[in-house]
Tab-separated table of C-alpha atoms in Angstrom:
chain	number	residue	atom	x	y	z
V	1	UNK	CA	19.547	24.888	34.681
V	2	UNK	CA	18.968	20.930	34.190
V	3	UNK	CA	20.747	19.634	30.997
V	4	UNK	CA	19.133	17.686	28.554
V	5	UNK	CA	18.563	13.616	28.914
V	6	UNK	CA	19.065	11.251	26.179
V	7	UNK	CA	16.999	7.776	25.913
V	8	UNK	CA	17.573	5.456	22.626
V	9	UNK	CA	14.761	2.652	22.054
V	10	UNK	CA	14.656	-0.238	20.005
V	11	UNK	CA	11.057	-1.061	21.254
V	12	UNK	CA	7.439	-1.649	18.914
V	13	UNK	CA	6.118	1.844	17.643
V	14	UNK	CA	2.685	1.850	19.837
V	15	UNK	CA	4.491	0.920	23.129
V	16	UNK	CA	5.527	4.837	23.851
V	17	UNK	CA	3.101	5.201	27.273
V	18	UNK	CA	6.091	3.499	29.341
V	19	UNK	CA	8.027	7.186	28.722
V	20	UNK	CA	5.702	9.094	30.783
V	21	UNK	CA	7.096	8.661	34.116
V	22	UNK	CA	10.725	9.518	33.195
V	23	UNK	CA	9.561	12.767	30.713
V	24	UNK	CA	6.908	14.067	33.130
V	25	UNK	CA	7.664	13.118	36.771
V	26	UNK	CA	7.655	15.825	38.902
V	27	UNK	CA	6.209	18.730	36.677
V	28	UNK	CA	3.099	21.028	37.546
V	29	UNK	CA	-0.675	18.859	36.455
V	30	UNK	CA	-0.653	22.142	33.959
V	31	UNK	CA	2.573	21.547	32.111
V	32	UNK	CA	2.068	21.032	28.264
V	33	UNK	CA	3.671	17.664	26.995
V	34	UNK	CA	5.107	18.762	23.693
V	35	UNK	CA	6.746	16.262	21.351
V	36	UNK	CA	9.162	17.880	18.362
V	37	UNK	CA	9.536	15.367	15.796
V	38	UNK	CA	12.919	15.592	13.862
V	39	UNK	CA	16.656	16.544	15.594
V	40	UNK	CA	17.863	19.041	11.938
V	41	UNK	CA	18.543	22.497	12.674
V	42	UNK	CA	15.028	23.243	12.508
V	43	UNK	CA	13.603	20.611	14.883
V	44	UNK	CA	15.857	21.611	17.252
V	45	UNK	CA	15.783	25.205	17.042
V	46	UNK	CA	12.209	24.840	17.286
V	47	UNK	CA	12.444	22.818	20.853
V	48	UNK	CA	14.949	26.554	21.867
V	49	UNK	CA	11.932	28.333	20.846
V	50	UNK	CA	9.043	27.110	22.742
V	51	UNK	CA	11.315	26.507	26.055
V	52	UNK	CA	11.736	30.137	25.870
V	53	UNK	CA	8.044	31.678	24.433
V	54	UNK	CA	5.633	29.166	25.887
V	55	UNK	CA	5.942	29.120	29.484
V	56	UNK	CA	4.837	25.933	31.990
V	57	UNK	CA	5.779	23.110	28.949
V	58	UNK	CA	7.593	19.971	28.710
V	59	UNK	CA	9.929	19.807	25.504
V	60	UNK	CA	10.947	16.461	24.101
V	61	UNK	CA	12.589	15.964	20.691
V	62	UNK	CA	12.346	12.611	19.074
V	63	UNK	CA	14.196	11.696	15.596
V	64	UNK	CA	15.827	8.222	14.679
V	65	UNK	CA	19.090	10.612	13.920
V	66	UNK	CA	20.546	13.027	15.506
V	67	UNK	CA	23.986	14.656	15.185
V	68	UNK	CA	26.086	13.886	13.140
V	69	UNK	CA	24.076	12.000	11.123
V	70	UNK	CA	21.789	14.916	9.957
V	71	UNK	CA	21.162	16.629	6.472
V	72	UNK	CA	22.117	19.683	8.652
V	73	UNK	CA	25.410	18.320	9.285
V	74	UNK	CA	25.950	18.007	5.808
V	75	UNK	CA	25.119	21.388	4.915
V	76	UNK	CA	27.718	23.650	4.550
V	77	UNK	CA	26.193	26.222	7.020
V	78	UNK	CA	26.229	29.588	5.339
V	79	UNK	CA	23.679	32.085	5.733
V	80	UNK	CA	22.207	32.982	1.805
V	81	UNK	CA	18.782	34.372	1.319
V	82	UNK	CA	16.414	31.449	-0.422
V	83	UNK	CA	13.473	31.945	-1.930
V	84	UNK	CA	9.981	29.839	-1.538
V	85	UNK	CA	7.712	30.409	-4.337
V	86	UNK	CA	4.590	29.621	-2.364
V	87	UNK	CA	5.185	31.877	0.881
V	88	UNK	CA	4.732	35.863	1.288
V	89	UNK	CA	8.140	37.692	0.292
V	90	UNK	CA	7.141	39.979	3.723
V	91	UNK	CA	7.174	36.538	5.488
V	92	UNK	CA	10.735	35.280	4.333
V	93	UNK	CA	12.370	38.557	4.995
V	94	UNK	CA	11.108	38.171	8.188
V	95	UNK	CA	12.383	35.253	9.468
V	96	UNK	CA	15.778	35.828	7.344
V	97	UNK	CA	16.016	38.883	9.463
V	98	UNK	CA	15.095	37.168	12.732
V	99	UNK	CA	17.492	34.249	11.950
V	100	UNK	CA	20.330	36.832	11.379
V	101	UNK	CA	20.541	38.873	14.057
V	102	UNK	CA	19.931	35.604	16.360
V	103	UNK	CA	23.455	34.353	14.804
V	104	UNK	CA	24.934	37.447	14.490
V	105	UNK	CA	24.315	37.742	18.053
V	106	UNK	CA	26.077	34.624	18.893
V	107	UNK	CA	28.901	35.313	16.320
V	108	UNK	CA	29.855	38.458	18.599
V	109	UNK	CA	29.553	36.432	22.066
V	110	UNK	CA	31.803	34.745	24.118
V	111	UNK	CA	30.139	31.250	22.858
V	112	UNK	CA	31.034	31.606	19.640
V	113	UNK	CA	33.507	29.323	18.983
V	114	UNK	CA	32.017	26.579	20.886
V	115	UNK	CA	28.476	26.885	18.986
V	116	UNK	CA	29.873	26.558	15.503
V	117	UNK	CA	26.375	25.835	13.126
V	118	UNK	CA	25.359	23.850	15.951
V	119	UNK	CA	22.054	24.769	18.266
V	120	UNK	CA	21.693	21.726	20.459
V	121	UNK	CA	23.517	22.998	23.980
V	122	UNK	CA	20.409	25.918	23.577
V	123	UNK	CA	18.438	23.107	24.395
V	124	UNK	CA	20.380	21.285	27.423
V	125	UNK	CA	20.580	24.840	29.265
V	126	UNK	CA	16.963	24.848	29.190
V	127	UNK	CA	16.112	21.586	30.274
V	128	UNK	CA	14.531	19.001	27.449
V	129	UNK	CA	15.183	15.586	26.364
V	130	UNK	CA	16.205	13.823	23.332
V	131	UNK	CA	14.869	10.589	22.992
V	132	UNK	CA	16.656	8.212	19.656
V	133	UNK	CA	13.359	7.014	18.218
V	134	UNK	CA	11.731	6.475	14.624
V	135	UNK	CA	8.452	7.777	14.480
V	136	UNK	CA	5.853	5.603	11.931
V	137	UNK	CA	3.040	7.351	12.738
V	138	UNK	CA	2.383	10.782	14.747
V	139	UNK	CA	-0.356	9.460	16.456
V	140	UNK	CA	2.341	6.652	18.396
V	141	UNK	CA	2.781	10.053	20.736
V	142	UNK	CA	-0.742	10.255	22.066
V	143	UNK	CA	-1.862	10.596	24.930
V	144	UNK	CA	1.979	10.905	26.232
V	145	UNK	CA	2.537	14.352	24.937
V	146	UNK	CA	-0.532	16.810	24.780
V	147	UNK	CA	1.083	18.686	20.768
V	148	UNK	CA	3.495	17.461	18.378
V	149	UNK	CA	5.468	19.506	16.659
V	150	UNK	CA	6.673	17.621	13.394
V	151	UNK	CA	9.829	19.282	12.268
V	152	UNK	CA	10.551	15.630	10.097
V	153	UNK	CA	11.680	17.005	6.386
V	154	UNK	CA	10.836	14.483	3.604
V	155	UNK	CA	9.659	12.110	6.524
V	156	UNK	CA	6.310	14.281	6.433
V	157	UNK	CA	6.157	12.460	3.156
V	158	UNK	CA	4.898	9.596	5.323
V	159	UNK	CA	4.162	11.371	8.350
V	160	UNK	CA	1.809	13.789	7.111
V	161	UNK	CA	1.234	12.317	3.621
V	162	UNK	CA	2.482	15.346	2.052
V	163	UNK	CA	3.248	14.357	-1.853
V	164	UNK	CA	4.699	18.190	-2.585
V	165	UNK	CA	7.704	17.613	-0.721
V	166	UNK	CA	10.698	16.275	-2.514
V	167	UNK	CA	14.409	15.443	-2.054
V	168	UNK	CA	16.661	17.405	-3.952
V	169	UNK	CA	20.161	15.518	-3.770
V	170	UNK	CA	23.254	16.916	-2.156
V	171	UNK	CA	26.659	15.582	-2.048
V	172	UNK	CA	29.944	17.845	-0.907
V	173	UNK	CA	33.689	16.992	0.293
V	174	UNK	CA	34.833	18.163	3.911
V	175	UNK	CA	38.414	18.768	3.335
V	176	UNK	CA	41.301	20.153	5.820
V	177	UNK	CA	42.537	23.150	4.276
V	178	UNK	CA	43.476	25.585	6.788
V	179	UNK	CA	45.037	28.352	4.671
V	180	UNK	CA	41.438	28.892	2.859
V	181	UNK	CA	40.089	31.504	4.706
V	182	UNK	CA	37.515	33.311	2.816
V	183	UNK	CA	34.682	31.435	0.612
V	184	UNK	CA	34.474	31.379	-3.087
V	185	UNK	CA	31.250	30.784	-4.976
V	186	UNK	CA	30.499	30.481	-8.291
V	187	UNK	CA	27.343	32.671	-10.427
V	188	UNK	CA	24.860	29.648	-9.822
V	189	UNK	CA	26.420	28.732	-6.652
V	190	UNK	CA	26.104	24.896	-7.653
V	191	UNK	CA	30.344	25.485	-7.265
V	192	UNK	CA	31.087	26.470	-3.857
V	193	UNK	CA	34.157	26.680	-0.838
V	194	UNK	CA	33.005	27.519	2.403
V	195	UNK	CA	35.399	27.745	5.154
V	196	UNK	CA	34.119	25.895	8.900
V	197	UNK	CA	35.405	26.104	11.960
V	198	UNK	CA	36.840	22.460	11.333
V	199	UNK	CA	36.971	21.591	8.085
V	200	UNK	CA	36.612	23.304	4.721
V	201	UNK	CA	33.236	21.946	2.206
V	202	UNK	CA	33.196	22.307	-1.222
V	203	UNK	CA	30.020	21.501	-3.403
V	204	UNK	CA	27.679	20.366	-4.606
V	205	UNK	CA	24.978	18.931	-6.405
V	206	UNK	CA	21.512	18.999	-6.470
V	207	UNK	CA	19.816	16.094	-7.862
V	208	UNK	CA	16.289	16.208	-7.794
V	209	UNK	CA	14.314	13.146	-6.559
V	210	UNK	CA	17.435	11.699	-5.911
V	211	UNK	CA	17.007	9.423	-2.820
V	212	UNK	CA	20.381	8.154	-2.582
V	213	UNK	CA	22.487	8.808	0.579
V	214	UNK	CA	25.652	6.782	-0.656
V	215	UNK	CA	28.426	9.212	-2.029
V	216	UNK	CA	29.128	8.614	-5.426
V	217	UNK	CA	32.459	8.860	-7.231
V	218	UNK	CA	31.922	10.416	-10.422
V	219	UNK	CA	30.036	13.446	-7.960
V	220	UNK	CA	33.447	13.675	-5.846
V	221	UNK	CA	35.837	13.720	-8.659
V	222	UNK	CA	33.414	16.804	-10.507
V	223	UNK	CA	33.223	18.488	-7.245
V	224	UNK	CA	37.186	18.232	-6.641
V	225	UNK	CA	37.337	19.448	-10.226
V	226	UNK	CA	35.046	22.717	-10.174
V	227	UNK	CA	36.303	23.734	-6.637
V	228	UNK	CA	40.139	23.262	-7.973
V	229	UNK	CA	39.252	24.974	-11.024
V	230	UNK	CA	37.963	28.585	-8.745
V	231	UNK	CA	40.752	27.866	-5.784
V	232	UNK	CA	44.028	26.102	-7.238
V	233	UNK	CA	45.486	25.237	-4.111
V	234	UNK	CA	43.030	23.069	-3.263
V	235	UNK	CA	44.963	20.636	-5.513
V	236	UNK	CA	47.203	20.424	-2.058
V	237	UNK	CA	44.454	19.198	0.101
V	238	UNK	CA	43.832	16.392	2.338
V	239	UNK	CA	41.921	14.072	4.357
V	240	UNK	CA	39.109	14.203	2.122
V	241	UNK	CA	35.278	13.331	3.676
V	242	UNK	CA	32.591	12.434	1.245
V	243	UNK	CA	29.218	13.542	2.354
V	244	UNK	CA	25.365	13.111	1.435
V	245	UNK	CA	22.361	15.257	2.583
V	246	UNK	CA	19.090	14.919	1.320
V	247	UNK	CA	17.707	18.586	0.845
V	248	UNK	CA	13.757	18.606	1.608
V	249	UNK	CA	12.177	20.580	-0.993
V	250	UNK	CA	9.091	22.020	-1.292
V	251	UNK	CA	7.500	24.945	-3.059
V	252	UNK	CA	6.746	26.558	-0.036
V	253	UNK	CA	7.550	26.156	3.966
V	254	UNK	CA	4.617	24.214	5.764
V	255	UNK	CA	4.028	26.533	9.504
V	256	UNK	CA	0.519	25.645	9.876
V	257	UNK	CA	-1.924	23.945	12.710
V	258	UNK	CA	-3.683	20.895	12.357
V	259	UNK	CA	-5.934	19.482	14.365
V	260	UNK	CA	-5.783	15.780	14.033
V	261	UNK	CA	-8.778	13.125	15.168
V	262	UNK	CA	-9.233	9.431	15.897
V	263	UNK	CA	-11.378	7.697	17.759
V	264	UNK	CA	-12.828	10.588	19.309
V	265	UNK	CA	-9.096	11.735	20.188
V	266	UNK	CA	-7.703	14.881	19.407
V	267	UNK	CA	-3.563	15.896	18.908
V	268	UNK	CA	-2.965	19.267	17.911
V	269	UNK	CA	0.181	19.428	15.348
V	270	UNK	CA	2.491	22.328	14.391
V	271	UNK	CA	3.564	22.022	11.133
V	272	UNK	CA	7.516	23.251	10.898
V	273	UNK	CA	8.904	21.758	7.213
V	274	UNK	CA	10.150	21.950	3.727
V	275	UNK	CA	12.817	24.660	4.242
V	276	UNK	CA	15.200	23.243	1.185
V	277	UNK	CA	18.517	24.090	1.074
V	278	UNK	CA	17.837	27.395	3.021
V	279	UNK	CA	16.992	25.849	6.350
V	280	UNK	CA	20.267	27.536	7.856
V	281	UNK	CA	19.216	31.201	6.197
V	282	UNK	CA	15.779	31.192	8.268
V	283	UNK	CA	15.768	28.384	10.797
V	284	UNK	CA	15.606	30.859	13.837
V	285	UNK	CA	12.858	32.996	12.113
V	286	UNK	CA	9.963	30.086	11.291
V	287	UNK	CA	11.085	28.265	14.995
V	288	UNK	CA	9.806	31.523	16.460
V	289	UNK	CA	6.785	31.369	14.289
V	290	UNK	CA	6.448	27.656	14.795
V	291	UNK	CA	6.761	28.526	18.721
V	292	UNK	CA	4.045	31.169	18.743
V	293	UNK	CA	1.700	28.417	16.712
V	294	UNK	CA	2.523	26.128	19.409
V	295	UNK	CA	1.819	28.591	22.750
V	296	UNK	CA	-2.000	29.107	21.012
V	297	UNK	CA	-2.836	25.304	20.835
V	298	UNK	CA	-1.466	25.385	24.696
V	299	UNK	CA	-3.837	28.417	25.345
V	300	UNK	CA	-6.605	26.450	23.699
V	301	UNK	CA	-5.330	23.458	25.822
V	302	UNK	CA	-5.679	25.068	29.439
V	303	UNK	CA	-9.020	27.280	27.998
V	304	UNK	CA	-12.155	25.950	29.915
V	305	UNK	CA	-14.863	24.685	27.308
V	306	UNK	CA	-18.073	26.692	28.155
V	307	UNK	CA	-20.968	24.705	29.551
V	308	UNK	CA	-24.160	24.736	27.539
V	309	UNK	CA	-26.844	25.947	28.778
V	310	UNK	CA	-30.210	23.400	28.659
């Protein structure tokens, strides 16, 4: 298997044409060029997806962050049902279901330990790149890559100029307590410990519209205070980690097509955002969705138009 290449850029947002060579060289004239905007736990899960449903395709993921500077590396990690007012209960089961058993499954392998929350070696065993780039506008990756899959959060804000997604502020402590073991969490779970592989979290808030990523103080010392108040010995800890994610909220997930057009130029994009706080809980679920959306617009791709007939 080839592992996965890494390119950071500090160059103007149209000049992207230069990447071609290094991304495509040597591939089949039939592979699809497919661009995943966004490095969370759903961007990336995503790229696993189509490398393994949509066969002869390229898979490049491109975010200005990657790990550890992610909302998903703020997140605590633990697998909770959410809900989504605006999508199907049948459809959220689904991919709840899906996303369980894919992490169960990895829970109970010899992996386990190694993968932690974490999804990215899925993608250097089946051969993609990262590339470190901020993306202005989703039409800066045409004609290099044939679909883009924008997996961006709150940057489809910009990115897609959707106004119903939201932040919804979260800030939580990574602390070393080794002798926690089990997680405690409160009725509204606004309180909660969660034990990691390294490092215990406690939380939270959630601040709504609330685009600040700098911990505050007052947060930290309530936090300290709540999680104390449900797990005493916590008064003992150490080495204490303040953290900020921005949540991207939305009433419902976006895993849709669109077809966009300019200048008599067409770039098919998968829509894959606005999973909230439960992007963990169904992340491998809507990445297989978002991976069958993506192997129809390469069907369409490599379909022959039909002559007309004069």
């Amino acid at each position: 298997t080839r592992r996965a290449r890494h390119w950071e850029t500090r160059f103007g947002a149209r000049d992207f044409g230069g990447f071609q060579d290094c991304f495509f060289r040597d591939r089949p004239m039939d592979t699809a060029r497919i661009a995943v905007v966004g490095a969370g736990v759903v961007g990336l899960s995503t790229a696993v997806c189509i490398s393994k449903l949509v066969p002869r395709c390229s898979v490049a993921v491109i975010s200005d962050k990657f790990t550890p500077d992610t909302t998903s590396d703020v997140a605590a990690g633990m697998l909770i049902p959410h809900t989504y007012p605006d999508t199907p209960i049948h459809k959220q089961k689904q991919w709840f279901r899906e996303t369980f058993n894919h992490l169960f499954a990895i829970a109970n392998s010899a992996e386990a330990g190694d993968a932690g929350v974490h999804l990215v070696s899925g993608i250097k065993g089946s051969g993609g790149w990262t590339l470190t780039r901020r993306i202005e506008d989703l039409w800066e990756l045409h004609p290099s890559f044939d679909i883009v899959v924008n997996c961006s959060g709150l940057g489809s804000r910009q990115l897609a100029g959707d106004s119903k997604i939201f932040p919804v502020r979260g800030q939580v402590l990574q602390v070393q307590a080794p002798w926690v073991e089990h997680f405690i969490r409160d009725g509204s779970g606004l309180t909660y410990i969660y034990p990691g592989t390294s490092h215990v979290t406690l939380g939270g808030t959630r601040q709504k519209g609330d685009w600040n990523l700098s911990p505050d103080a007052e947060n930290s010392r309530e936090i300290l205070s709540r999680c104390c108040a449900l797990e005493p010995s916590l008064h003992g800890t150490c080495n204490i980690r303040e953290k900020v994610g921005l949540r991207p909220y939305r009433p419902g997930v976006r895993l849709q097509t669109e077809l966009l057009a300019r200048g008599g130029q067409r770039l098919p994009v998968v829509h894959h955002y606005g999973h909230g706080s439960g992007g963990i809980s169904v992340h491998w679920g809507t990445a297989l969705e978002a991976a069958r959306l993506v192997s129809e617009c390469v069907h369409a791709l490599r379909t022959p138009i039909p002559k007309s007939k004069l």
